mmCIF file of C-alpha atoms in Angstrom:
data_model
loop_
_atom_site.group_PDB
_atom_site.id
_atom_site.type_symbol
_atom_site.label_atom_id
_atom_site.label_comp_id
_atom_site.label_asym_id
_atom_site.label_seq_id
_atom_site.Cartn_x
_atom_site.Cartn_y
_atom_site.Cartn_z
ATOM 1 C CA MET I 1 0.000 0.000 0.000
ATOM 2 C CA HIS I 2 1.272 3.475 -0.872
ATOM 3 C CA ASN I 3 1.045 6.172 1.781
ATOM 4 C CA LYS I 4 -1.337 8.847 0.451
ATOM 5 C CA ASP I 5 0.612 11.658 2.114
ATOM 6 C CA THR I 6 3.832 10.445 0.490
ATOM 7 C CA ILE I 7 2.238 10.215 -2.958
ATOM 8 C CA GLY I 8 0.822 13.704 -2.485
ATOM 9 C CA LEU I 9 4.256 15.114 -1.643
ATOM 10 C CA ILE I 10 5.825 13.355 -4.617
ATOM 11 C CA ASP I 11 3.227 14.910 -6.907
ATOM 12 C CA LEU I 12 3.791 18.321 -5.276
ATOM 13 C CA TYR I 13 7.548 18.140 -5.774
ATOM 14 C CA LYS I 14 7.200 17.159 -9.422
ATOM 15 C CA LYS I 15 4.688 19.956 -10.030
ATOM 16 C CA GLU I 16 6.768 22.633 -8.324
ATOM 17 C CA SER I 17 9.984 21.499 -9.986
ATOM 18 C CA LYS I 18 8.452 21.664 -13.451
ATOM 19 C CA GLU I 19 6.957 25.088 -12.801
ATOM 20 C CA CYS I 20 10.273 26.468 -11.518
ATOM 21 C CA PHE I 21 12.168 25.291 -14.564
ATOM 22 C CA ASP I 22 9.445 26.394 -16.972
ATOM 23 C CA ASN I 23 9.555 29.880 -15.444
ATOM 24 C CA ILE I 24 13.158 30.346 -16.594
ATOM 25 C CA SER I 25 12.781 31.800 -20.062
ATOM 26 C CA ASN I 26 14.088 29.870 -23.040
ATOM 27 C CA GLY I 27 15.669 33.140 -24.127
ATOM 28 C CA ASN I 28 17.823 33.314 -20.994
ATOM 29 C CA ILE I 29 18.745 29.646 -21.280
ATOM 30 C CA SER I 30 19.768 30.277 -24.898
ATOM 31 C CA ILE I 31 21.961 33.210 -23.819
ATOM 32 C CA PHE I 32 23.499 31.003 -21.102
ATOM 33 C CA ILE I 33 24.370 28.378 -23.717
ATOM 34 C CA ASP I 34 25.696 30.947 -26.183
ATOM 35 C CA MET I 35 27.996 32.484 -23.576
ATOM 36 C CA ILE I 36 29.555 29.127 -22.735
ATOM 37 C CA TYR I 37 29.828 28.180 -26.407
ATOM 38 C CA LYS I 38 31.583 31.479 -27.138
ATOM 39 C CA ALA I 39 34.050 30.698 -24.340
ATOM 40 C CA TYR I 40 34.689 27.334 -25.975
ATOM 41 C CA ARG I 41 35.248 28.892 -29.404
ATOM 42 C CA ASN I 42 37.645 31.472 -27.963
ATOM 43 C CA GLU I 43 39.404 28.934 -25.725
ATOM 44 C CA ASN I 44 38.460 30.804 -22.575
ATOM 45 C CA THR I 45 37.821 29.363 -19.132
ATOM 46 C CA VAL I 46 34.544 29.064 -17.230
ATOM 47 C CA PHE I 47 34.893 29.430 -13.454
ATOM 48 C CA VAL I 48 32.105 28.303 -11.124
ATOM 49 C CA ALA I 49 31.513 28.857 -7.413
ATOM 50 C CA GLY I 50 28.846 28.424 -4.770
ATOM 51 C CA ASN I 51 28.349 27.552 -1.121
ATOM 52 C CA GLY I 52 27.169 24.540 0.830
ATOM 53 C CA GLY I 53 25.142 21.975 -1.081
ATOM 54 C CA THR I 54 25.409 24.045 -4.238
ATOM 55 C CA ALA I 55 29.152 23.447 -4.305
ATOM 56 C CA GLY I 56 28.531 19.724 -4.723
ATOM 57 C CA TYR I 57 26.497 20.322 -7.879
ATOM 58 C CA LEU I 58 29.357 22.322 -9.347
ATOM 59 C CA GLN I 59 31.521 19.214 -9.487
ATOM 60 C CA ASN I 60 28.996 17.765 -11.918
ATOM 61 C CA PHE I 61 29.021 20.989 -13.972
ATOM 62 C CA VAL I 62 32.801 20.943 -14.307
ATOM 63 C CA VAL I 63 33.233 17.284 -15.198
ATOM 64 C CA ASP I 64 30.390 17.428 -17.727
ATOM 65 C CA PHE I 65 31.771 20.435 -19.597
ATOM 66 C CA ASN I 66 35.353 19.222 -19.437
ATOM 67 C CA MET I 67 34.394 15.815 -20.824
ATOM 68 C CA HIS I 68 31.059 15.260 -22.566
ATOM 69 C CA PRO I 69 31.271 17.653 -25.526
ATOM 70 C CA PHE I 70 34.544 16.030 -26.542
ATOM 71 C CA VAL I 71 33.955 12.291 -26.200
ATOM 72 C CA SER I 72 32.158 9.903 -28.496
ATOM 73 C CA ASP I 73 28.689 8.666 -27.542
ATOM 74 C CA ASP I 74 29.904 5.290 -28.773
ATOM 75 C CA LYS I 75 32.433 4.432 -26.073
ATOM 76 C CA THR I 76 34.109 1.887 -28.359
ATOM 77 C CA LYS I 77 35.181 4.579 -30.819
ATOM 78 C CA PRO I 78 37.415 7.646 -30.466
ATOM 79 C CA SER I 79 35.801 11.057 -30.750
ATOM 80 C CA SER I 80 36.073 12.928 -34.030
ATOM 81 C CA VAL I 81 36.095 16.259 -32.148
ATOM 82 C CA GLU I 82 39.460 17.926 -31.662
ATOM 83 C CA ARG I 83 39.712 19.282 -28.129
ATOM 84 C CA ASN I 84 40.936 22.859 -27.720
ATOM 85 C CA LYS I 85 42.067 24.665 -24.542
ATOM 86 C CA PHE I 86 38.568 25.501 -23.281
ATOM 87 C CA LYS I 87 38.053 24.300 -19.709
ATOM 88 C CA CYS I 88 35.930 24.684 -16.595
ATOM 89 C CA VAL I 89 37.354 25.293 -13.122
ATOM 90 C CA ASN I 90 35.580 24.666 -9.819
ATOM 91 C CA LEU I 91 36.715 27.314 -7.330
ATOM 92 C CA CYS I 92 35.209 25.234 -4.501
ATOM 93 C CA ALA I 93 37.358 22.188 -5.126
ATOM 94 C CA ASP I 94 40.645 22.867 -3.304
ATOM 95 C CA GLN I 95 40.222 22.483 0.453
ATOM 96 C CA ALA I 96 43.676 23.841 1.252
ATOM 97 C CA THR I 97 43.093 26.971 -0.825
ATOM 98 C CA LEU I 98 39.611 27.544 0.621
ATOM 99 C CA THR I 99 40.691 27.142 4.228
ATOM 100 C CA GLY I 100 43.922 29.068 3.693
ATOM 101 C CA ILE I 101 42.185 32.110 2.243
ATOM 102 C CA THR I 102 39.449 31.892 4.875
ATOM 103 C CA ASN I 103 41.997 31.779 7.671
ATOM 104 C CA ASP I 104 44.119 34.649 6.361
ATOM 105 C CA LEU I 105 41.671 36.904 4.527
ATOM 106 C CA GLY I 106 38.143 35.818 5.454
ATOM 107 C CA TYR I 107 35.561 33.576 3.826
ATOM 108 C CA GLU I 108 34.121 36.479 1.867
ATOM 109 C CA ASN I 109 37.340 36.483 -0.189
ATOM 110 C CA VAL I 110 37.692 32.772 -1.025
ATOM 111 C CA TYR I 111 36.654 33.213 -4.664
ATOM 112 C CA ILE I 112 37.884 36.681 -5.538
ATOM 113 C CA GLU I 113 41.417 35.803 -4.407
ATOM 114 C CA GLN I 114 41.461 32.777 -6.739
ATOM 115 C CA LEU I 115 40.019 34.759 -9.630
ATOM 116 C CA LYS I 116 42.675 37.464 -9.326
ATOM 117 C CA TYR I 117 45.459 35.160 -10.500
ATOM 118 C CA GLN I 118 43.558 32.811 -12.793
ATOM 119 C CA THR I 119 41.192 34.831 -14.977
ATOM 120 C CA ASN I 120 41.775 36.411 -18.360
ATOM 121 C CA PRO I 121 39.537 38.842 -20.263
ATOM 122 C CA GLY I 122 36.714 36.961 -21.966
ATOM 123 C CA ASP I 123 36.524 34.236 -19.320
ATOM 124 C CA ILE I 124 33.212 33.560 -17.552
ATOM 125 C CA PHE I 125 32.420 33.449 -13.852
ATOM 126 C CA ILE I 126 29.205 31.653 -12.884
ATOM 127 C CA GLY I 127 28.136 32.441 -9.336
ATOM 128 C CA MET I 128 25.466 30.231 -7.816
ATOM 129 C CA SER I 129 23.836 31.740 -4.748
ATOM 130 C CA GLY I 130 20.357 30.929 -3.503
ATOM 131 C CA SER I 131 19.970 34.329 -1.857
ATOM 132 C CA GLY I 132 22.066 36.177 -4.415
ATOM 133 C CA ASN I 133 23.650 37.941 -1.428
ATOM 134 C CA SER I 134 26.482 35.594 -0.461
ATOM 135 C CA ALA I 135 29.402 37.932 0.221
ATOM 136 C CA ASN I 136 31.972 35.719 -1.478
ATOM 137 C CA ILE I 137 29.869 35.549 -4.655
ATOM 138 C CA VAL I 138 29.109 39.283 -4.593
ATOM 139 C CA ASN I 139 32.822 40.122 -4.238
ATOM 140 C CA ALA I 140 33.787 37.724 -7.006
ATOM 141 C CA MET I 141 31.186 39.099 -9.402
ATOM 142 C CA GLU I 142 32.147 42.708 -8.671
ATOM 143 C CA TYR I 143 35.795 41.883 -9.408
ATOM 144 C CA CYS I 144 34.924 40.099 -12.650
ATOM 145 C CA LYS I 145 32.651 42.888 -13.842
ATOM 146 C CA SER I 146 35.557 45.331 -13.432
ATOM 147 C CA ASN I 147 38.076 43.083 -15.180
ATOM 148 C CA ASN I 148 36.336 42.069 -18.426
ATOM 149 C CA VAL I 149 35.242 38.663 -17.160
ATOM 150 C CA TYR I 150 31.632 37.821 -18.080
ATOM 151 C CA THR I 151 29.342 37.100 -15.151
ATOM 152 C CA ILE I 152 26.342 34.801 -14.800
ATOM 153 C CA LEU I 153 24.205 34.561 -11.666
ATOM 154 C CA ILE I 154 21.961 31.594 -10.896
ATOM 155 C CA THR I 155 19.726 32.307 -7.903
ATOM 156 C CA ARG I 156 16.313 31.803 -6.312
ATOM 157 C CA ASN I 157 15.949 35.407 -5.139
ATOM 158 C CA SER I 158 15.137 38.064 -7.731
ATOM 159 C CA LYS I 159 16.096 41.002 -5.495
ATOM 160 C CA ASN I 160 19.733 40.597 -4.544
ATOM 161 C CA LYS I 161 23.156 42.232 -4.376
ATOM 162 C CA CYS I 162 24.651 40.276 -7.284
ATOM 163 C CA ASN I 163 22.266 41.457 -10.005
ATOM 164 C CA GLN I 164 24.106 44.735 -10.511
ATOM 165 C CA TYR I 165 27.233 42.833 -11.551
ATOM 166 C CA ALA I 166 25.568 40.091 -13.609
ATOM 167 C CA ASP I 167 25.703 40.067 -17.403
ATOM 168 C CA LEU I 168 23.040 37.376 -17.173
ATOM 169 C CA SER I 169 20.816 36.647 -14.177
ATOM 170 C CA MET I 170 18.780 33.439 -14.076
ATOM 171 C CA CYS I 171 16.285 33.358 -11.227
ATOM 172 C CA LEU I 172 13.774 30.761 -10.097
ATOM 173 C CA SER I 173 10.332 32.135 -9.359
ATOM 174 C CA GLY I 174 7.398 30.790 -7.396
ATOM 175 C CA ILE I 175 6.690 29.894 -3.769
ATOM 176 C CA SER I 176 7.318 26.349 -2.598
ATOM 177 C CA SER I 177 5.266 24.497 -0.011
ATOM 178 C CA PHE I 178 7.299 21.279 -0.148
ATOM 179 C CA PRO I 179 8.812 20.404 3.272
ATOM 180 C CA GLY I 180 12.413 21.528 3.681
ATOM 181 C CA GLN I 181 12.294 24.421 1.244
ATOM 182 C CA VAL I 182 9.804 26.923 2.587
ATOM 183 C CA GLY I 183 10.170 30.401 4.085
ATOM 184 C CA GLY I 184 13.746 31.654 3.975
ATOM 185 C CA ASN I 185 14.777 28.368 2.372
ATOM 186 C CA ASN I 186 12.209 28.774 -0.411
ATOM 187 C CA ASN I 187 12.809 26.562 -3.460
ATOM 188 C CA ASN I 188 16.266 25.466 -2.300
ATOM 189 C CA PHE I 189 15.841 21.859 -3.501
ATOM 190 C CA HIS I 190 14.493 23.028 -6.846
ATOM 191 C CA PHE I 191 17.348 25.538 -7.111
ATOM 192 C CA GLU I 192 19.932 22.783 -6.767
ATOM 193 C CA ASP I 193 18.026 20.515 -9.165
ATOM 194 C CA ILE I 194 17.899 23.242 -11.785
ATOM 195 C CA ILE I 195 21.668 23.727 -11.639
ATOM 196 C CA SER I 196 21.926 20.147 -12.898
ATOM 197 C CA LYS I 197 19.193 20.667 -15.498
ATOM 198 C CA LEU I 198 20.899 23.756 -16.900
ATOM 199 C CA THR I 199 24.238 21.931 -16.905
ATOM 200 C CA HIS I 200 22.917 18.950 -18.820
ATOM 201 C CA LEU I 201 20.808 20.989 -21.229
ATOM 202 C CA ALA I 202 23.682 23.349 -22.110
ATOM 203 C CA CYS I 203 26.200 20.519 -22.300
ATOM 204 C CA GLY I 204 24.061 18.595 -24.776
ATOM 205 C CA VAL I 205 23.360 21.583 -26.995
ATOM 206 C CA ILE I 206 27.033 22.578 -27.051
ATOM 207 C CA LYS I 207 28.070 19.005 -27.791
ATOM 208 C CA SER I 208 25.717 19.042 -30.787
ATOM 209 C CA ARG I 209 27.127 22.346 -32.010
ATOM 210 C CA ILE I 210 30.729 21.205 -31.691
ATOM 211 C CA GLN I 211 30.139 17.884 -33.409
ATOM 212 C CA ASN I 212 28.183 19.469 -36.261
ATOM 213 C CA ALA I 213 30.469 22.453 -36.806
#
């Protein structure tokens, strides 16, 4: 026997998740894809950063974009795509760097200090912040905006401190009533899910473009 309350919550989650993703315009998703594809064509680097659970999703983003557009779908055959110097870098990945900067300069500087010595003009910084007010993301985006690095914000809060520095802002809309993501934590599960959806959607489209170029 299925628990009716459980089935109801499953249906609610599916409904809310679909609505959240549908509320992100196809136009903004297309711009998101085009920006990453331009970075690939120009052999620039895409840097990503976030906090907490979001940081875990960034590992998937980085491995997908560093691998999938350039490998064959038939694993028994080599890819016909010639790899260039495009790459993605996860600024959350190095524990020694994160704790070192935090200890010496404060957690609000963990990303900007890495960006200072790694970025070049034309690179992209993607900041993922549920509130859009995380100090380390705000500082990183402000630095990038002043140094010819393109900026993308993915958030669940339309009114935030990062928007003023974002070349592209992608925001979830809607109010969730699913347990665990209400009130100040509104749509947090859907926010993390949509990071993966955007990653996979963009990765597939870019793979198609590269293979058919």
